[in-house]
CSV table of C-alpha atoms in Angstrom, one decimal:
chain,number,residue,atom,x,y,z
A,53,UNK,CA,-1.8,9.5,-14.4
A,54,UNK,CA,-1.1,6.3,-14.0
A,55,UNK,CA,0.3,4.9,-10.7
A,56,UNK,CA,3.8,3.2,-10.8
A,57,UNK,CA,4.8,0.2,-8.4
A,58,UNK,CA,6.6,2.5,-5.8
A,59,UNK,CA,10.1,1.3,-4.7
A,60,UNK,CA,12.3,2.6,-2.0
A,61,UNK,CA,14.6,5.5,-2.6
A,62,UNK,CA,18.2,4.0,-3.2
A,63,UNK,CA,20.1,7.3,-2.3
A,64,UNK,CA,21.8,7.3,1.0
A,65,UNK,CA,19.8,9.6,3.6
A,66,UNK,CA,21.4,12.9,4.4
A,67,UNK,CA,22.2,12.0,8.3
A,68,UNK,CA,24.0,8.7,7.2
A,69,UNK,CA,25.8,10.2,4.4
A,70,UNK,CA,27.3,12.3,6.7
A,71,UNK,CA,28.5,9.3,8.8
A,72,UNK,CA,29.7,7.3,6.0
A,73,UNK,CA,31.9,10.1,4.6
A,74,UNK,CA,33.9,9.8,7.8
A,75,UNK,CA,35.1,6.0,6.6
A,76,UNK,CA,37.8,5.2,4.1
A,77,UNK,CA,36.6,5.3,0.5
A,78,UNK,CA,36.8,1.6,0.0
A,79,UNK,CA,34.6,1.1,3.2
A,80,UNK,CA,32.2,3.6,1.9
A,81,UNK,CA,31.8,2.2,-1.5
A,82,UNK,CA,31.1,-1.1,-0.1
A,83,UNK,CA,28.4,-0.2,2.1
A,84,UNK,CA,26.9,2.4,-0.4
A,85,UNK,CA,26.7,-0.6,-2.9
A,86,UNK,CA,25.0,-2.6,-0.2
A,87,UNK,CA,22.5,0.1,0.4
A,88,UNK,CA,21.7,0.4,-3.2
A,89,UNK,CA,21.0,-3.3,-3.4
A,90,UNK,CA,19.1,-3.6,-0.4
A,91,UNK,CA,16.8,-0.7,-1.4
A,92,UNK,CA,16.0,-2.7,-4.5
A,93,UNK,CA,15.2,-5.9,-2.7
A,94,UNK,CA,11.5,-7.4,-2.7
A,95,UNK,CA,13.0,-10.6,-0.6
A,96,UNK,CA,12.6,-11.0,3.1
A,97,UNK,CA,15.2,-9.4,5.3
A,98,UNK,CA,18.5,-11.7,5.2
A,99,UNK,CA,18.9,-14.7,7.5
A,100,UNK,CA,21.2,-14.8,10.4
A,101,UNK,CA,23.6,-17.0,8.4
A,102,UNK,CA,23.6,-14.5,5.4
A,103,UNK,CA,24.5,-11.8,7.9
A,104,UNK,CA,27.3,-13.7,9.4
A,105,UNK,CA,28.6,-14.5,5.9
A,106,UNK,CA,28.5,-11.0,4.8
A,107,UNK,CA,30.2,-9.7,8.2
A,108,UNK,CA,33.0,-12.3,7.5
A,109,UNK,CA,33.7,-11.1,4.2
A,110,UNK,CA,33.9,-7.6,5.8
A,111,UNK,CA,36.2,-8.5,8.4
A,112,UNK,CA,38.4,-10.4,5.5
A,113,UNK,CA,38.6,-7.3,3.4
A,114,UNK,CA,39.6,-5.1,6.4
A,115,UNK,CA,42.3,-7.4,7.2
A,116,UNK,CA,43.7,-7.3,4.0
A,117,UNK,CA,43.4,-3.6,3.1
A,118,UNK,CA,43.2,-1.8,6.5
A,119,UNK,CA,46.5,-3.1,8.2
A,120,UNK,CA,49.7,-1.3,6.8
A,121,UNK,CA,52.7,-3.6,7.1
A,122,UNK,CA,54.7,-1.0,8.9
A,123,UNK,CA,52.6,-0.6,12.0
A,124,UNK,CA,53.5,-2.7,15.2
A,125,UNK,CA,51.4,-5.7,15.4
A,126,UNK,CA,49.3,-4.8,18.5
A,127,UNK,CA,48.4,-1.3,16.9
A,128,UNK,CA,47.5,-2.9,13.5
A,129,UNK,CA,45.4,-5.5,15.5
A,130,UNK,CA,43.8,-2.7,17.5
A,131,UNK,CA,43.4,-0.7,14.3
A,132,UNK,CA,41.3,-3.9,12.6
A,133,UNK,CA,39.4,-4.4,15.6
A,134,UNK,CA,38.0,-0.8,15.6
A,135,UNK,CA,37.7,-0.5,11.8
A,136,UNK,CA,35.9,-4.0,12.0
A,137,UNK,CA,33.3,-2.8,14.6
A,138,UNK,CA,32.7,0.6,12.7
A,139,UNK,CA,31.8,-1.3,9.7
A,140,UNK,CA,29.6,-3.7,11.5
A,141,UNK,CA,27.6,-0.9,13.3
A,142,UNK,CA,27.1,0.9,10.1
A,143,UNK,CA,26.1,-2.3,8.3
A,144,UNK,CA,23.7,-3.2,11.4
A,145,UNK,CA,22.0,0.6,10.9
A,146,UNK,CA,21.7,0.1,7.3
A,147,UNK,CA,19.9,-3.0,7.7
A,148,UNK,CA,17.6,-1.7,10.1
A,149,UNK,CA,16.8,1.4,7.7
A,150,UNK,CA,16.1,-1.1,4.8
A,151,UNK,CA,13.7,-3.0,6.9
A,152,UNK,CA,11.8,0.5,7.6
A,153,UNK,CA,12.0,1.8,3.9
A,154,UNK,CA,11.4,-1.5,1.9
A,155,UNK,CA,7.9,-1.8,0.4
A,156,UNK,CA,5.3,-3.8,2.4
A,157,UNK,CA,2.0,-5.2,1.1
A,158,UNK,CA,-1.0,-5.7,2.6
A,159,UNK,CA,-4.0,-8.0,1.2
A,160,UNK,CA,-7.4,-8.2,2.8
A,161,UNK,CA,-8.6,-11.9,2.4
A,162,UNK,CA,-11.7,-12.5,0.2
A,163,UNK,CA,-14.9,-11.8,2.2
A,164,UNK,CA,-12.7,-10.3,5.1
A,165,UNK,CA,-11.8,-6.8,6.3
A,166,UNK,CA,-8.5,-5.7,7.1
A,167,UNK,CA,-7.4,-3.0,9.9
A,168,UNK,CA,-4.1,-1.7,10.2
A,169,UNK,CA,-2.4,0.9,12.1
A,170,UNK,CA,0.7,2.3,10.4
A,171,UNK,CA,4.0,3.6,11.7
A,172,UNK,CA,2.7,7.1,12.0
A,173,UNK,CA,-0.3,6.2,14.1
A,174,UNK,CA,-2.7,6.6,11.2
A,175,UNK,CA,-5.4,3.8,10.8
A,176,UNK,CA,-6.5,2.1,7.2
A,177,UNK,CA,-9.5,-0.4,7.1
A,178,UNK,CA,-9.4,-2.4,3.5
A,179,UNK,CA,-12.5,-4.1,2.0
A,180,UNK,CA,-11.9,-7.7,0.8
A,181,UNK,CA,-9.7,-8.1,-1.9
A,182,UNK,CA,-8.3,-4.8,-1.5
A,183,UNK,CA,-4.4,-4.2,-1.7
A,184,UNK,CA,-2.4,-1.7,0.2
A,185,UNK,CA,1.4,-1.0,-0.4
A,186,UNK,CA,3.5,1.1,1.8
A,187,UNK,CA,7.1,1.7,3.2
A,188,UNK,CA,6.7,0.2,7.0
A,189,UNK,CA,8.4,3.3,8.4
A,190,UNK,CA,6.6,5.8,6.4
A,191,UNK,CA,9.7,7.8,6.2
A,192,UNK,CA,10.4,11.1,4.3
A,193,UNK,CA,8.7,14.3,3.7
A,194,UNK,CA,5.3,12.8,2.4
A,195,UNK,CA,4.0,9.6,3.9
A,196,UNK,CA,2.7,7.9,0.7
A,197,UNK,CA,0.7,4.7,0.3
A,198,UNK,CA,-0.6,2.9,-2.9
A,199,UNK,CA,-4.2,1.5,-3.0
A,200,UNK,CA,-5.6,-1.0,-5.4
A,201,UNK,CA,-9.4,-1.6,-4.0
A,202,UNK,CA,-11.6,0.1,-1.4
A,203,UNK,CA,-10.3,1.6,1.9
A,204,UNK,CA,-11.3,3.8,4.6
A,205,UNK,CA,-8.2,6.0,6.1
A,206,UNK,CA,-8.4,7.9,9.5
A,207,UNK,CA,-5.0,9.9,9.0
A,208,UNK,CA,-3.0,11.2,11.8
A,209,UNK,CA,-1.8,14.6,11.9
A,210,UNK,CA,2.0,14.8,12.4
A,211,UNK,CA,3.1,18.0,9.8
A,212,UNK,CA,3.7,15.9,7.2
A,213,UNK,CA,1.5,15.3,3.9
A,214,UNK,CA,-0.3,11.8,3.7
A,215,UNK,CA,-0.6,10.8,0.0
A,216,UNK,CA,-2.9,7.7,-1.4
A,217,UNK,CA,-2.0,6.9,-4.9
A,218,UNK,CA,-4.5,4.8,-7.2
A,219,UNK,CA,-4.4,3.6,-10.5
A,220,UNK,CA,-5.4,7.2,-11.9
A,221,UNK,CA,-5.1,9.6,-9.2
A,222,UNK,CA,-3.5,10.9,-6.0
A,223,UNK,CA,-5.2,12.1,-2.8
A,224,UNK,CA,-3.2,14.7,-0.7
A,225,UNK,CA,-4.3,15.1,3.0
A,226,UNK,CA,-2.7,16.3,6.2
A,227,UNK,CA,-5.1,14.8,8.7
A,228,UNK,CA,-8.6,13.7,8.0
A,229,UNK,CA,-11.1,10.8,7.5
A,230,UNK,CA,-12.0,9.6,4.1
A,231,UNK,CA,-12.7,6.9,2.0
A,232,UNK,CA,-11.3,5.7,-1.6
A,233,UNK,CA,-12.8,3.3,-4.0
A,234,UNK,CA,-10.5,2.5,-7.0
A,235,UNK,CA,-9.9,-1.3,-8.5
A,236,UNK,CA,-7.0,-0.4,-11.0
A,237,UNK,CA,-6.5,-3.7,-12.3
A,238,UNK,CA,-10.1,-3.9,-13.9
A,239,UNK,CA,-11.4,-0.2,-14.2
A,240,UNK,CA,-9.9,3.2,-14.3
A,241,UNK,CA,-11.9,4.6,-12.0
A,242,UNK,CA,-11.2,6.4,-8.8
A,243,UNK,CA,-13.7,7.6,-6.4
A,244,UNK,CA,-12.8,9.6,-3.0
A,245,UNK,CA,-15.4,10.3,-0.4
A,246,UNK,CA,-14.5,12.7,2.4
A,247,UNK,CA,-15.9,12.5,5.9
A,248,UNK,CA,-13.6,15.0,8.0
A,249,UNK,CA,-10.8,17.4,7.2
A,250,UNK,CA,-9.8,18.3,3.8
A,251,UNK,CA,-8.4,16.5,0.8
A,252,UNK,CA,-6.8,17.4,-2.6
A,253,UNK,CA,-7.3,14.8,-5.7
A,254,UNK,CA,-4.9,15.3,-8.3
A,255,UNK,CA,-5.3,13.5,-12.0
A,256,UNK,CA,-4.9,14.3,-15.6
A,257,UNK,CA,-3.4,17.7,-14.9
A,258,UNK,CA,-6.4,19.1,-12.8
A,259,UNK,CA,-7.4,19.0,-9.1
A,260,UNK,CA,-10.3,19.5,-6.8
A,261,UNK,CA,-10.2,20.2,-3.0
A,262,UNK,CA,-12.9,18.5,-1.0
A,263,UNK,CA,-14.6,19.5,2.1
A,264,UNK,CA,-16.3,17.2,4.4
A,265,UNK,CA,-19.6,15.5,3.1
A,266,UNK,CA,-18.1,15.7,-0.5
A,267,UNK,CA,-17.0,13.5,-3.2
A,268,UNK,CA,-15.5,13.4,-6.4
A,269,UNK,CA,-14.6,10.7,-9.3
A,270,UNK,CA,-11.7,10.3,-11.7
A,271,UNK,CA,-12.3,8.4,-15.0
A,272,UNK,CA,-9.5,7.3,-16.8
A,273,UNK,CA,-6.9,9.7,-17.5
A,274,UNK,CA,-9.3,12.6,-17.1
A,275,UNK,CA,-9.4,15.2,-14.1
A,276,UNK,CA,-11.6,14.8,-11.0
A,277,UNK,CA,-15.2,15.6,-11.3
A,278,UNK,CA,-16.8,18.6,-9.6
A,279,UNK,CA,-17.5,18.0,-5.9
A,280,UNK,CA,-20.8,16.4,-5.1
A,281,UNK,CA,-22.6,15.2,-1.9
A,282,UNK,CA,-22.5,11.6,-1.1
A,283,UNK,CA,-24.5,9.2,1.2
A,284,UNK,CA,-22.1,8.3,4.0
A,285,UNK,CA,-24.2,5.1,5.0
A,286,UNK,CA,-24.1,3.7,1.5
A,287,UNK,CA,-20.6,4.6,0.7
A,288,UNK,CA,-19.4,2.9,3.9
A,289,UNK,CA,-21.7,0.0,4.4
A,290,UNK,CA,-18.8,-2.4,3.8
A,291,UNK,CA,-17.1,-1.2,7.0
A,292,UNK,CA,-19.8,-2.8,9.2
A,293,UNK,CA,-20.0,-6.0,7.1
A,294,UNK,CA,-22.9,-4.6,4.9
A,295,UNK,CA,-23.1,-3.7,1.1
A,296,UNK,CA,-24.6,-1.0,-1.0
A,297,UNK,CA,-25.1,0.0,-4.7
A,298,UNK,CA,-26.3,3.3,-6.0
A,299,UNK,CA,-27.9,3.2,-9.6
A,300,UNK,CA,-25.6,0.3,-10.5
A,301,UNK,CA,-26.0,-2.1,-13.2
A,302,UNK,CA,-26.0,-5.9,-12.7
A,303,UNK,CA,-22.5,-6.3,-14.3
A,304,UNK,CA,-21.0,-3.6,-11.8
A,305,UNK,CA,-22.7,-5.1,-8.7
A,306,UNK,CA,-21.7,-9.0,-9.6
A,307,UNK,CA,-18.1,-7.4,-10.5
A,308,UNK,CA,-17.8,-6.0,-7.1
A,309,UNK,CA,-19.3,-9.2,-5.3
A,310,UNK,CA,-16.7,-11.2,-7.1
A,311,UNK,CA,-14.0,-8.9,-6.0
A,312,UNK,CA,-14.9,-8.9,-2.3
A,313,UNK,CA,-16.0,-12.6,-2.0
A,314,UNK,CA,-13.3,-13.9,-4.1
A,315,UNK,CA,-15.9,-15.9,-6.3
A,316,UNK,CA,-16.7,-16.0,-10.0
A,317,UNK,CA,-19.9,-14.9,-11.0
A,318,UNK,CA,-21.1,-15.2,-14.6
A,319,UNK,CA,-23.9,-13.3,-16.3
A,320,UNK,CA,-25.7,-15.1,-19.2
A,321,UNK,CA,-26.0,-12.8,-22.4
A,322,UNK,CA,-29.2,-11.2,-21.8
A,323,UNK,CA,-28.2,-10.1,-18.3
A,324,UNK,CA,-24.7,-9.1,-19.2
A,325,UNK,CA,-26.2,-6.5,-21.6
A,326,UNK,CA,-29.0,-5.5,-19.2
A,327,UNK,CA,-28.9,-1.5,-18.6
A,328,UNK,CA,-31.4,-1.9,-15.6
A,329,UNK,CA,-29.9,0.4,-12.8
A,330,UNK,CA,-30.2,-1.0,-9.1
A,331,UNK,CA,-29.9,0.8,-5.8
A,332,UNK,CA,-29.4,-1.8,-3.0
A,333,UNK,CA,-28.6,-1.5,0.6
A,334,UNK,CA,-28.0,-4.5,2.8
A,335,UNK,CA,-26.9,-4.0,6.5
A,336,UNK,CA,-25.4,-7.6,6.4
A,337,UNK,CA,-23.9,-9.3,3.5
A,338,UNK,CA,-22.0,-12.3,4.7
A,339,UNK,CA,-21.8,-14.3,1.6
A,340,UNK,CA,-22.4,-13.8,-2.1
A,341,UNK,CA,-25.3,-16.0,-2.1
A,342,UNK,CA,-27.2,-13.8,0.1
A,343,UNK,CA,-26.7,-10.7,-2.1
A,344,UNK,CA,-27.6,-12.5,-5.3
A,345,UNK,CA,-30.6,-13.8,-3.7
A,346,UNK,CA,-31.9,-10.4,-2.9
A,347,UNK,CA,-30.6,-9.0,-6.2
A,348,UNK,CA,-32.3,-11.5,-8.3
A,349,UNK,CA,-35.8,-10.7,-6.4
A,350,UNK,CA,-35.5,-7.1,-7.9
A,351,UNK,CA,-34.2,-7.8,-11.3
A,352,UNK,CA,-36.1,-10.9,-12.4
A,353,UNK,CA,-33.2,-13.6,-12.7
A,354,UNK,CA,-32.3,-17.0,-11.2
A,355,UNK,CA,-29.2,-17.9,-9.3
A,356,UNK,CA,-27.5,-21.1,-10.0
A,357,UNK,CA,-24.5,-22.2,-7.6
A,358,UNK,CA,-21.7,-23.8,-9.5
A,359,UNK,CA,-18.2,-25.4,-8.1
A,360,UNK,CA,-16.6,-22.3,-9.4
A,361,UNK,CA,-19.3,-20.0,-8.1
A,362,UNK,CA,-22.6,-18.6,-9.3
A,363,UNK,CA,-24.3,-18.1,-12.9
A,364,UNK,CA,-27.2,-15.9,-13.2
A,365,UNK,CA,-29.9,-16.2,-15.7
A,366,UNK,CA,-33.0,-14.3,-16.8
A,367,UNK,CA,-36.0,-15.9,-15.4
A,368,UNK,CA,-39.1,-16.4,-18.2
């Protein structure tokens, strides 16, 4: 299953649709078109000048189309004022709804962690270099977010499912605490680790249900692996500023460091092909240099700092 870039639903919400049906066909058509365009917009909300200009155009159109010539002048003016205020009120409501349904993107800066409380009270913590995309209001029957990177979620129960979409999987929950690691831009691998509650992971036509203390992996387009136990101290070391790897290669470790700290780390050819598996847990990892120094003590390599980042070479 490949995740697609989530966009707002351009359809009018049912409650709003009932309201719009009370307007004249021409007015309804204008507002439906404005809603559809706003739902697809990625730009910031319109400026005050843009709103004023749009309101003026609305009023000009109403003056032209909503004032029958045979009405008395006072009645005609009163009808135009009422219709104008009606359209302006609906337009304001549509703009407010647009703000809450348009996609919002959070990016954790390199080397830093980012914490956010979502509109439903759920909390998300992102590791450095991770991206979380969601609708501000988390409206609809499913609260849905899209993740590229590593995050920990503490989901509030409100009767609606909460779904996390990655590059190759979807995690469904109701109210729980769990971690997700999925760097879709570089590797088609998603790992889900459950601490509290229950989640269901779907991918490749298959699904697994996790209980606390269990994890699963999704590789490529395949189904989730069978649930297995995991070490929470290792899995969530990044949440307290640490870093951990379990039987990882040098290439996997340096790739993770490059993403987290936003630096380039090059392995010379002998090291790039090294199949040595390393298990490492550092309670504090404030810079890539500290981690690389400790790493090279175990793996027999040397670290060289460059303007772009670091180069690792095999020591004699």
